[in-house]
């Protein structure tokens, strides 16, 4: 047997597993089975406690989440840790919030594993956009309101220079991940691109978790809404006509938050 084949045969598998938005009931069966049998779980901060509690009592859980020092383990160190464990023969369940391939660095981790000759399996999860839309009963597409939906990262290098033109507007839905801190820049950017200040927005904080909040308003009032309501991560921002539709079909003009913000915007 060739040396590299022997290495493949002995090494463990890295499972890049999506944990969904937080509710254990929203895990795939594959994810639940892998979590329940794992000996080693490497997880990030978005994975809920309820889900981590599903692990065996003798499982080793390694958090690569932000610590009090505010530092996450650098991505290269996470890759090296997983590859080292897999090459030593252990299976690694790398558990991530939502879906591993949506703003989850799953691609980078898969590349690092492949480069080291380690097998990878990717298990999809319910991404925050899907989980939040369902929990808040906001249709991301709707035949009367939106036929395009885009997901963007609101916190990334050169946010101002990112080309979002055409992603938001009439007949479209824009879902912004990681946009809480940059809400003022996001609102300015979109209005500079020509989006109406009255475009409806919804902010969904802690979607699919017991402490979920759904706040609605208008684009011009987004920064104020986020600061006044002290919105904290994780939260998603949905921009488009769908954000003002109520599950019963009518619009949400009677919603107190929306009404208040509409009044403020008009002043
Ligand atoms: N891979 C993840 C996204 C990771 S980026 C996924 O597919 O969902 C982290 C961002 O996801 C957060 O800043 C927030 O915008 C969003 N997010 C994740 N979980 C969330 C939740 N339960 N409620 C609202 N937003 C969430």
Coordinates of C-alpha atoms and ligand atoms in Angstrom, one line a residue:
X1 CA 0.0 0.0 0.0
X2 CA 1.3 3.4 -0.9
X3 CA 2.1 5.7 2.1
X4 CA -0.5 8.3 1.2
X5 CA -3.2 5.6 0.8
X6 CA -2.2 4.1 4.1
X7 CA -2.6 7.5 5.6
X8 CA -6.1 7.9 4.0
X9 CA -7.1 4.5 5.4
X10 CA -6.1 5.4 8.9
X11 CA -7.2 8.9 9.1
X12 CA -10.6 10.0 10.5
X13 CA -13.3 11.9 8.6
X14 CA -14.0 15.6 9.0
X15 CA -17.8 16.2 9.0
X16 CA -18.7 19.8 8.3
X17 CA -22.1 19.9 9.9
X18 CA -24.8 22.6 9.8
X19 CA -26.5 23.1 13.1
X20 CA -29.3 25.3 11.8
X21 CA -30.4 28.5 13.6
X22 CA -30.6 27.1 17.1
X23 CA -33.7 24.9 17.7
X24 CA -32.6 21.2 17.8
X25 CA -35.8 20.2 16.0
X26 CA -34.4 22.0 12.9
X27 CA -31.3 19.8 12.7
X28 CA -31.2 17.3 9.8
X29 CA -31.4 13.7 10.9
X30 CA -27.9 13.2 9.6
X31 CA -26.6 16.1 11.7
X32 CA -28.4 14.8 14.8
X33 CA -27.0 11.3 14.4
X34 CA -23.4 12.6 13.9
X35 CA -23.7 14.9 17.0
X36 CA -25.1 12.0 19.1
X37 CA -22.3 9.6 18.2
X38 CA -19.4 12.1 18.0
X39 CA -16.3 11.7 20.2
X40 CA -14.9 15.1 19.2
X41 CA -17.0 18.1 18.3
X42 CA -15.4 21.4 17.3
X43 CA -18.0 24.1 17.4
X44 CA -18.5 27.8 17.0
X45 CA -20.4 30.3 19.1
X46 CA -23.6 30.2 17.1
X47 CA -24.3 26.6 18.0
X48 CA -27.0 26.6 20.7
X49 CA -26.6 25.0 24.1
X50 CA -29.6 22.7 23.5
X51 CA -27.8 21.2 20.5
X52 CA -24.5 20.8 22.3
X53 CA -26.4 19.0 25.1
X54 CA -27.2 16.2 22.5
X55 CA -23.6 15.1 22.5
X56 CA -22.4 12.1 24.5
X57 CA -21.4 12.9 28.0
X58 CA -17.9 11.6 27.3
X59 CA -17.6 13.6 24.0
X60 CA -14.8 16.1 23.8
X61 CA -16.2 19.6 22.9
X62 CA -13.8 22.2 21.7
X63 CA -15.2 25.7 21.3
X64 CA -13.5 28.0 18.7
X65 CA -16.0 30.7 19.6
X66 CA -15.1 34.2 20.6
X67 CA -13.7 34.1 24.1
X68 CA -13.9 37.0 26.7
X69 CA -10.7 38.3 25.1
X70 CA -12.9 38.8 22.0
X71 CA -10.6 36.7 19.8
X72 CA -11.8 33.8 17.8
X73 CA -9.3 31.0 17.1
X74 CA -7.7 32.0 13.8
X75 CA -9.0 30.0 10.8
X76 CA -5.6 28.5 10.1
X77 CA -5.5 27.2 13.7
X78 CA -9.0 25.7 13.4
X79 CA -8.0 24.0 10.1
X80 CA -4.8 22.7 11.7
X81 CA -6.6 21.4 14.7
X82 CA -9.1 19.4 12.7
X83 CA -6.5 18.0 10.3
X84 CA -4.2 17.0 13.1
X85 CA -7.1 15.1 14.9
X86 CA -8.2 13.5 11.7
X87 CA -4.7 12.4 10.7
X88 CA -4.4 10.9 14.2
X89 CA -7.4 8.7 13.3
X90 CA -10.3 10.5 15.0
X91 CA -13.5 11.6 13.3
X92 CA -14.1 15.3 13.8
X93 CA -17.6 16.8 13.8
X94 CA -17.1 20.5 13.0
X95 CA -20.4 22.0 14.0
X96 CA -21.4 25.4 12.7
X97 CA -24.5 27.6 13.0
X98 CA -26.8 27.5 10.0
X99 CA -25.4 26.0 6.9
X100 CA -21.6 25.4 6.7
X101 CA -21.4 26.9 3.2
X102 CA -23.3 30.1 3.8
X103 CA -21.0 32.7 5.4
X104 CA -19.6 29.7 7.3
X105 CA -16.1 29.2 6.0
X106 CA -17.0 25.6 5.2
X107 CA -15.3 26.0 1.8
X108 CA -12.0 27.0 3.4
X109 CA -12.1 24.1 5.9
X110 CA -13.0 21.6 3.2
X111 CA -10.0 22.9 1.1
X112 CA -7.7 22.6 4.0
X113 CA -8.8 19.0 4.7
X114 CA -8.5 18.0 1.1
X115 CA -5.0 19.5 0.9
X116 CA -4.0 17.3 3.9
X117 CA -5.5 14.2 2.3
X118 CA -8.4 14.0 4.8
X119 CA -11.9 12.9 3.7
X120 CA -14.6 15.5 4.2
X121 CA -18.4 15.1 4.3
X122 CA -20.6 18.2 4.3
X123 CA -24.0 18.1 6.0
X124 CA -26.2 21.0 5.1
X125 CA -28.1 23.0 7.7
X126 CA -31.0 25.4 7.7
X127 CA -29.3 28.8 7.1
X128 CA -30.4 31.7 9.2
X129 CA -32.3 33.3 6.3
X130 CA -34.5 30.2 6.0
X131 CA -34.9 29.7 9.7
X132 CA -35.7 33.3 10.4
X133 CA -38.1 33.6 7.5
X134 CA -40.1 30.6 8.7
X135 CA -40.0 31.6 12.4
X136 CA -41.1 35.2 11.6
X137 CA -43.5 34.0 8.8
X138 CA -41.9 36.3 6.3
X139 CA -41.9 34.9 2.8
X140 CA -38.5 35.4 1.1
X141 CA -40.2 35.2 -2.2
X142 CA -43.9 35.8 -2.9
X143 CA -45.7 35.9 -6.2
X144 CA -47.2 39.3 -5.4
X145 CA -44.1 40.9 -3.9
X146 CA -40.7 39.3 -4.7
X147 CA -39.2 36.9 -7.2
X148 CA -35.5 37.4 -6.4
X149 CA -33.8 36.8 -3.1
X150 CA -30.1 37.6 -2.3
X151 CA -28.0 36.9 0.7
X152 CA -25.2 39.4 1.6
X153 CA -22.7 39.8 4.4
X154 CA -23.2 43.2 6.1
X155 CA -19.8 43.0 7.8
X156 CA -17.0 42.5 5.4
X157 CA -13.9 44.2 4.1
X158 CA -14.8 47.3 2.1
X159 CA -18.5 47.2 2.7
X160 CA -18.9 50.6 1.1
X161 CA -17.3 49.4 -2.1
X162 CA -19.3 46.2 -2.4
X163 CA -21.6 46.3 -5.4
X164 CA -25.1 45.6 -4.1
X165 CA -26.8 47.5 -6.9
X166 CA -29.9 45.8 -8.1
X167 CA -30.0 43.4 -5.2
X168 CA -32.7 45.3 -3.3
X169 CA -35.8 47.1 -4.6
X170 CA -39.2 46.5 -6.0
X171 CA -39.9 42.8 -6.5
X172 CA -36.7 41.8 -4.6
X173 CA -35.7 40.6 -1.2
X174 CA -32.3 41.3 0.4
X175 CA -31.3 39.3 3.4
X176 CA -28.3 40.7 5.3
X177 CA -26.3 38.6 7.6
X178 CA -23.9 40.1 10.2
X179 CA -25.5 43.6 9.7
X180 CA -26.3 44.7 13.2
X181 CA -23.2 46.8 13.8
X182 CA -23.1 48.2 10.3
X183 CA -26.9 49.0 10.1
X184 CA -26.3 52.7 9.6
X185 CA -23.8 52.2 6.8
X186 CA -26.1 49.6 5.2
X187 CA -29.1 52.0 5.2
X188 CA -27.0 54.8 3.7
X189 CA -25.5 52.5 1.1
X190 CA -28.9 51.2 -0.1
X191 CA -30.4 54.7 -0.1
X192 CA -27.4 56.0 -2.1
X193 CA -28.1 53.2 -4.5
X194 CA -31.6 54.6 -5.0
X195 CA -33.7 52.5 -2.6
X196 CA -36.7 54.3 -1.2
X197 CA -36.4 55.4 2.4
X198 CA -39.9 53.9 2.9
X199 CA -38.8 50.4 1.8
X200 CA -40.0 48.0 4.6
X201 CA -37.4 46.2 6.7
X202 CA -37.6 43.5 9.3
X203 CA -34.9 42.6 11.9
X204 CA -35.1 39.1 13.2
X205 CA -33.0 38.6 16.3
X206 CA -32.3 35.1 17.7
X207 CA -34.5 33.4 15.1
X208 CA -35.8 30.0 15.9
X209 CA -34.8 30.4 19.6
X210 CA -37.1 31.0 22.6
X211 CA -35.8 34.6 22.9
X212 CA -36.6 35.5 19.2
X213 CA -37.7 39.1 18.4
X214 CA -39.1 40.4 15.1
X215 CA -38.9 44.1 14.7
X216 CA -40.3 45.9 11.6
X217 CA -39.8 49.3 10.3
X218 CA -38.7 51.3 7.2
X219 CA -35.2 51.6 5.7
X220 CA -34.6 55.2 6.8
X221 CA -35.4 54.2 10.4
X222 CA -33.3 51.0 10.4
X223 CA -30.3 52.5 12.3
X224 CA -32.6 54.0 14.9
X225 CA -34.6 50.8 15.2
X226 CA -31.4 48.7 15.8
X227 CA -30.0 51.1 18.4
X228 CA -33.3 51.9 20.2
X229 CA -34.3 48.3 20.5
X230 CA -30.7 47.3 21.4
X231 CA -30.6 44.6 18.8
X232 CA -27.8 42.1 19.4
X233 CA -26.2 39.5 17.2
X234 CA -27.2 37.0 15.9
X235 CA -29.8 39.0 13.9
X236 CA -30.8 39.2 10.3
X237 CA -32.1 42.1 8.4
X238 CA -34.7 41.5 5.6
X239 CA -35.3 44.4 3.2
X240 CA -38.1 44.4 0.7
X241 CA -41.9 44.5 0.4
X242 CA -42.1 41.0 1.9
X243 CA -40.9 42.5 5.2
X244 CA -44.2 44.4 5.6
X245 CA -46.6 41.5 4.8
X246 CA -48.3 39.9 7.7
X247 CA -48.8 36.1 7.6
X248 CA -52.6 36.8 7.3
X249 CA -52.0 38.5 4.0
X250 CA -52.5 42.2 4.8
X251 CA -49.7 44.7 5.3
X252 CA -48.4 45.6 8.7
X253 CA -49.3 49.3 8.6
X254 CA -51.0 48.9 12.0
X255 CA -47.9 47.4 13.6
X256 CA -47.0 49.9 16.3
X257 CA -43.2 49.9 15.5
X258 CA -43.9 50.4 11.8
X259 CA -46.4 53.1 12.5
X260 CA -44.1 54.9 14.8
X261 CA -41.2 54.8 12.4
X262 CA -43.4 55.8 9.5
X263 CA -44.4 58.9 11.5
X264 CA -40.8 59.7 12.4
X265 CA -39.7 59.3 8.8
X266 CA -42.4 61.7 7.7
X267 CA -41.3 64.4 10.1
Ligands
LIG1 N1 -23.5 29.8 8.5 C1 -24.6 30.6 9.1 C2 -24.2 32.1 9.0 C3 -23.0 32.5 9.8 S1 -22.7 34.2 9.8 C4 -25.9 30.4 8.5 O1 -26.0 29.7 7.4 O2 -26.9 30.8 9.0 C5 -23.4 34.7 11.3 C6 -24.7 35.5 11.0 O3 -25.8 34.7 10.7 C7 -25.1 36.3 12.2 O4 -24.4 37.5 12.4 C8 -26.6 36.6 11.9 O5 -26.7 37.6 10.9 C9 -27.0 35.2 11.2 N2 -27.6 34.3 12.1 C10 -27.2 33.1 12.5 N3 -28.0 32.5 13.4 C11 -29.1 33.4 13.5 C12 -30.3 33.3 14.3 N4 -30.6 32.3 15.1 N5 -31.1 34.4 14.2 C13 -30.8 35.5 13.4 N6 -29.6 35.5 12.7 C14 -28.8 34.5 12.7

